[in-house]
Coordinates of N, CA and C in Angstrom, one line a residue:
M1 N 0.8 -0.6 0.2 CA 0.2 0.0 0.2 C 0.8 1.5 0.3
S2 N 0.5 2.1 -0.9 CA 1.5 3.2 -1.1 C 0.9 4.7 -0.2
T3 N 1.6 5.4 0.6 CA 1.1 6.5 1.4 C 1.7 8.1 0.5
T4 N 0.5 9.1 0.1 CA 1.0 9.8 -0.5 C 1.7 10.8 0.8
V5 N 3.3 11.3 -0.3 CA 3.6 12.1 0.8 C 3.9 14.0 0.7
T6 N 3.6 14.7 1.0 CA 4.4 16.2 0.7 C 5.3 16.7 0.9
E7 N 5.6 18.2 0.4 CA 7.1 18.7 0.8 C 6.7 18.8 2.5
Q8 N 5.8 18.3 3.1 CA 6.1 18.3 4.7 C 6.5 17.3 5.4
S9 N 6.6 16.1 4.2 CA 6.1 14.9 5.5 C 7.9 13.9 4.3
F10 N 7.8 14.3 3.4 CA 9.3 13.9 2.4 C 10.6 13.1 3.3
E11 N 10.9 14.4 4.5 CA 12.1 14.4 4.5 C 11.7 13.5 5.8
Q12 N 10.5 13.0 6.0 CA 10.4 12.3 7.4 C 10.4 10.5 7.0
E13 N 9.3 10.4 6.1 CA 9.2 9.3 5.2 C 10.1 8.7 4.0
V14 N 10.6 9.4 3.5 CA 11.7 9.5 2.4 C 13.3 9.3 2.8
L15 N 13.5 10.4 3.2 CA 14.8 11.1 3.4 C 15.7 10.0 4.7
Q16 N 14.9 10.1 5.4 CA 14.4 9.3 7.6 C 14.5 8.0 7.3
S17 N 14.4 7.6 5.8 CA 13.7 5.9 6.2 C 14.8 5.3 6.4
E18 N 14.6 4.1 7.3 CA 15.5 3.2 7.6 C 15.5 2.2 6.8
T19 N 14.5 2.1 5.7 CA 13.7 1.0 4.7 C 14.5 2.1 3.9
P20 N 14.6 0.7 2.5 CA 14.2 1.7 0.7 C 13.1 2.0 0.2
V21 N 13.1 3.6 0.1 CA 11.7 3.9 -0.5 C 12.0 4.7 -1.7
L22 N 10.3 3.6 -1.7 CA 10.4 3.6 -4.1 C 9.6 5.0 -4.2
V23 N 9.7 6.3 -4.3 CA 9.1 7.3 -5.3 C 8.5 7.0 -5.9
D24 N 6.9 7.6 -6.1 CA 6.6 7.9 -7.9 C 5.6 9.1 -7.6
F25 N 6.3 9.5 -8.5 CA 6.1 10.5 -8.9 C 4.8 10.9 -10.4
W26 N 3.5 11.3 -9.8 CA 2.8 11.2 -10.9 C 1.6 12.1 -10.9
A27 N 1.4 12.9 -11.4 CA 0.3 13.2 -11.7 C -1.6 12.7 -12.2
E28 N -2.8 13.3 -12.0 CA -4.1 12.9 -11.9 C -4.2 12.6 -13.3
W29 N -3.7 13.3 -14.2 CA -4.1 13.3 -15.6 C -3.4 12.7 -16.3
C30 N -2.6 11.8 -15.7 CA -1.7 10.8 -16.8 C -1.6 10.1 -16.3
G31 N -1.8 9.4 -17.9 CA -3.1 8.3 -17.8 C -1.5 6.8 -18.3
P32 N -0.2 7.5 -17.9 CA 0.6 6.0 -17.9 C 1.3 6.2 -16.3
C33 N 0.7 7.1 -16.0 CA 1.0 7.2 -14.2 C -0.3 6.2 -13.8
H34 N -1.6 6.4 -14.5 CA -2.3 5.2 -13.7 C -2.0 4.0 -14.3
A35 N -1.5 3.7 -15.1 CA -1.4 1.9 -15.2 C 0.3 2.0 -15.0
V36 N 1.0 2.5 -14.1 CA 2.4 2.0 -14.0 C 2.1 1.3 -12.0
S37 N 0.6 2.5 -11.5 CA 0.1 2.3 -10.7 C 0.2 0.8 -9.5
P38 N -0.4 0.0 -10.1 CA -0.8 -1.6 -9.9 C 0.6 -2.5 -10.3
I39 N 1.5 -1.9 -10.9 CA 2.7 -2.7 -11.1 C 3.4 -2.6 -10.1
L40 N 3.5 -1.1 -9.0 CA 4.2 0.0 -8.3 C 3.6 -1.4 -7.0
E41 N 3.0 -1.2 -7.5 CA 1.9 -1.9 -6.0 C 2.2 -3.4 -5.4
R42 N 2.6 -4.2 -7.1 CA 2.4 -5.4 -6.8 C 4.5 -5.9 -6.3
I43 N 5.1 -4.8 -7.1 CA 6.8 -4.3 -6.8 C 6.8 -4.3 -5.2
A44 N 6.4 -3.3 -4.3 CA 6.2 -3.2 -3.4 C 6.0 -4.8 -2.0
D45 N 4.8 -4.7 -3.0 CA 3.9 -5.8 -2.1 C 5.6 -7.4 -1.9
E46 N 5.7 -7.3 -3.3 CA 7.0 -8.8 -3.2 C 8.5 -7.9 -2.7
H47 N 8.4 -7.4 -1.7 CA 10.0 -7.0 -1.8 C 9.7 -6.5 -0.5
D48 N 9.3 -7.0 0.5 CA 8.5 -6.2 2.0 C 9.9 -5.5 2.3
E49 N 10.9 -5.3 3.0 CA 12.0 -4.3 2.8 C 11.4 -3.3 2.0
L50 N 10.3 -2.9 0.9 CA 10.7 -1.7 0.2 C 9.1 -0.9 0.6
K51 N 9.5 -0.2 1.3 CA 8.2 1.6 0.9 C 8.2 2.1 0.0
L52 N 6.5 1.8 -0.3 CA 6.6 2.9 -1.6 C 5.3 4.4 -1.2
V53 N 5.8 5.5 -1.8 CA 5.0 6.3 -1.7 C 5.0 7.3 -2.8
K54 N 4.1 8.0 -3.2 CA 3.8 9.2 -3.8 C 3.5 10.2 -3.9
V55 N 4.0 11.2 -5.3 CA 3.8 12.7 -4.8 C 3.8 13.1 -6.1
N56 N 2.6 13.6 -6.1 CA 1.8 14.4 -7.1 C 2.2 15.5 -7.8
I57 N 2.8 15.8 -8.6 CA 3.8 17.1 -9.3 C 2.6 18.2 -9.7
D58 N 1.7 17.9 -9.8 CA 1.0 19.0 -9.3 C 1.1 20.0 -8.2
E59 N 0.4 18.9 -7.2 CA 0.3 19.9 -6.0 C 2.1 19.9 -5.3
E60 N 2.8 19.4 -5.6 CA 4.4 19.1 -4.9 C 5.0 19.9 -6.1
Q61 N 4.9 20.6 -6.7 CA 5.7 20.8 -7.8 C 7.4 21.4 -7.6
E62 N 7.7 21.8 -6.5 CA 9.4 22.2 -5.6 C 9.8 20.6 -5.4
L63 N 9.4 19.5 -5.3 CA 9.4 17.8 -4.9 C 10.8 17.4 -6.0
A64 N 9.7 17.8 -7.0 CA 9.5 17.4 -8.5 C 11.0 17.9 -9.0
L65 N 11.1 19.8 -8.9 CA 11.8 20.3 -9.3 C 13.2 19.9 -8.7
R66 N 12.9 19.7 -7.0 CA 14.5 19.1 -6.6 C 15.0 17.9 -7.2
Y67 N 14.0 16.5 -7.6 CA 14.8 15.5 -8.1 C 14.5 15.8 -9.7
G68 N 15.1 16.5 -10.0 CA 15.2 17.3 -11.7 C 13.7 16.2 -12.8
V69 N 12.8 15.9 -12.1 CA 11.8 14.8 -12.7 C 11.0 15.6 -14.0
Q70 N 11.1 15.5 -15.4 CA 10.9 16.1 -16.4 C 9.7 15.8 -17.3
S71 N 10.0 14.6 -17.0 CA 8.6 13.6 -17.1 C 7.8 12.8 -16.6
I72 N 6.5 12.4 -16.5 CA 6.3 11.0 -15.9 C 5.1 10.0 -16.3
P73 N 5.4 9.0 -15.7 CA 5.6 8.5 -14.4 C 7.2 8.2 -14.2
T74 N 7.9 8.7 -13.4 CA 8.8 8.9 -12.8 C 9.2 8.3 -11.4
M75 N 9.9 6.8 -11.2 CA 10.0 6.2 -10.3 C 11.4 6.7 -9.7
I76 N 11.8 6.9 -8.3 CA 13.4 6.4 -8.1 C 13.0 6.6 -6.2
L77 N 14.1 5.0 -6.6 CA 14.5 4.5 -5.1 C 15.6 5.1 -4.8
F78 N 15.5 5.3 -3.2 CA 16.0 6.3 -2.1 C 16.7 5.1 -1.2
K79 N 17.6 4.7 -0.8 CA 18.4 3.9 -0.1 C 19.4 5.8 0.7
G80 N 19.6 5.3 2.0 CA 19.9 6.0 3.3 C 19.7 7.2 2.7
G81 N 18.3 7.8 2.3 CA 17.9 9.7 1.9 C 18.8 9.8 0.5
E82 N 19.3 9.1 -0.3 CA 19.9 9.2 -1.6 C 19.0 8.6 -2.3
P83 N 19.0 8.9 -3.5 CA 18.6 8.5 -4.7 C 19.6 7.7 -5.2
A84 N 18.8 6.0 -5.4 CA 19.9 5.2 -5.8 C 19.4 4.5 -7.3
A85 N 18.2 5.3 -7.4 CA 18.2 4.4 -9.0 C 16.7 5.2 -9.4
A86 N 16.5 5.2 -10.5 CA 15.6 6.1 -11.3 C 14.7 5.2 -13.0
A87 N 13.8 5.0 -12.9 CA 12.7 4.5 -13.6 C 11.9 5.3 -14.1
I88 N 12.1 6.2 -15.3 CA 11.0 6.9 -16.3 C 9.6 6.5 -17.3
G89 N 8.6 7.0 -17.4 CA 8.0 5.9 -18.0 C 6.9 4.6 -17.5
A90 N 6.4 4.5 -17.7 CA 5.5 3.4 -17.5 C 5.9 2.0 -18.2
Q91 N 6.6 1.0 -17.8 CA 7.2 0.0 -18.4 C 6.8 -0.8 -17.2
P92 N 6.9 -2.9 -18.2 CA 6.2 -3.9 -17.4 C 7.4 -4.3 -16.0
K93 N 6.9 -4.5 -15.5 CA 7.4 -4.9 -13.8 C 8.4 -5.7 -14.3
G94 N 9.0 -6.3 -14.6 CA 10.3 -6.7 -15.6 C 11.1 -5.6 -15.3
A95 N 11.0 -5.0 -16.5 CA 11.8 -3.7 -16.5 C 12.4 -3.0 -15.6
L96 N 11.1 -2.4 -14.5 CA 10.7 -1.6 -13.7 C 12.0 -1.9 -12.8
E97 N 11.6 -3.5 -12.5 CA 12.6 -4.0 -11.2 C 13.8 -4.2 -11.4
R98 N 14.5 -4.0 -12.7 CA 16.1 -3.9 -13.4 C 16.4 -2.9 -13.4
A99 N 15.5 -1.9 -13.6 CA 15.9 -0.4 -13.6 C 16.2 -0.4 -12.6
L100 N 15.3 -0.2 -10.9 CA 15.6 0.3 -10.1 C 16.5 -0.8 -8.9
G101 N 17.0 -1.7 -10.0 CA 18.4 -2.2 -8.8 C 17.7 -3.1 -7.9
L102 N 16.1 -3.9 -8.1 CA 15.0 -4.4 -7.2 C 15.0 -6.3 -8.0
S103 N 15.6 -6.2 -8.9 CA 16.0 -7.8 -9.5 C 16.9 -8.6 -9.5
D104 N 16.5 -10.2 -9.8 CA 17.7 -10.3 -9.0 C 18.3 -11.1 -10.2
S105 N 17.9 -10.8 -11.2 CA 18.7 -10.7 -12.8 C 19.9 -10.1 -12.7

């Protein structure tokens, strides 16, 4: 299950998290964002150590700018408070896992 984060909660939920956090930068009007959302939920369910959070770029433009989000969906994996990997665009589950360094292969 994902959590919505804002500028106010981002530091606590993401940067100070002791577990890896997958941040999904998305918008309500973005079709590919809605398409990839259930895939991200499945990835988070299968990786017990992973926390999934969502940032609505229309409501949190500062966060999108801070992390260089230029197109959506953009998924950034944070480890130890730092961006560790990223994937852009709606992709199949396996491709997302590889891009984010979550696959076994």
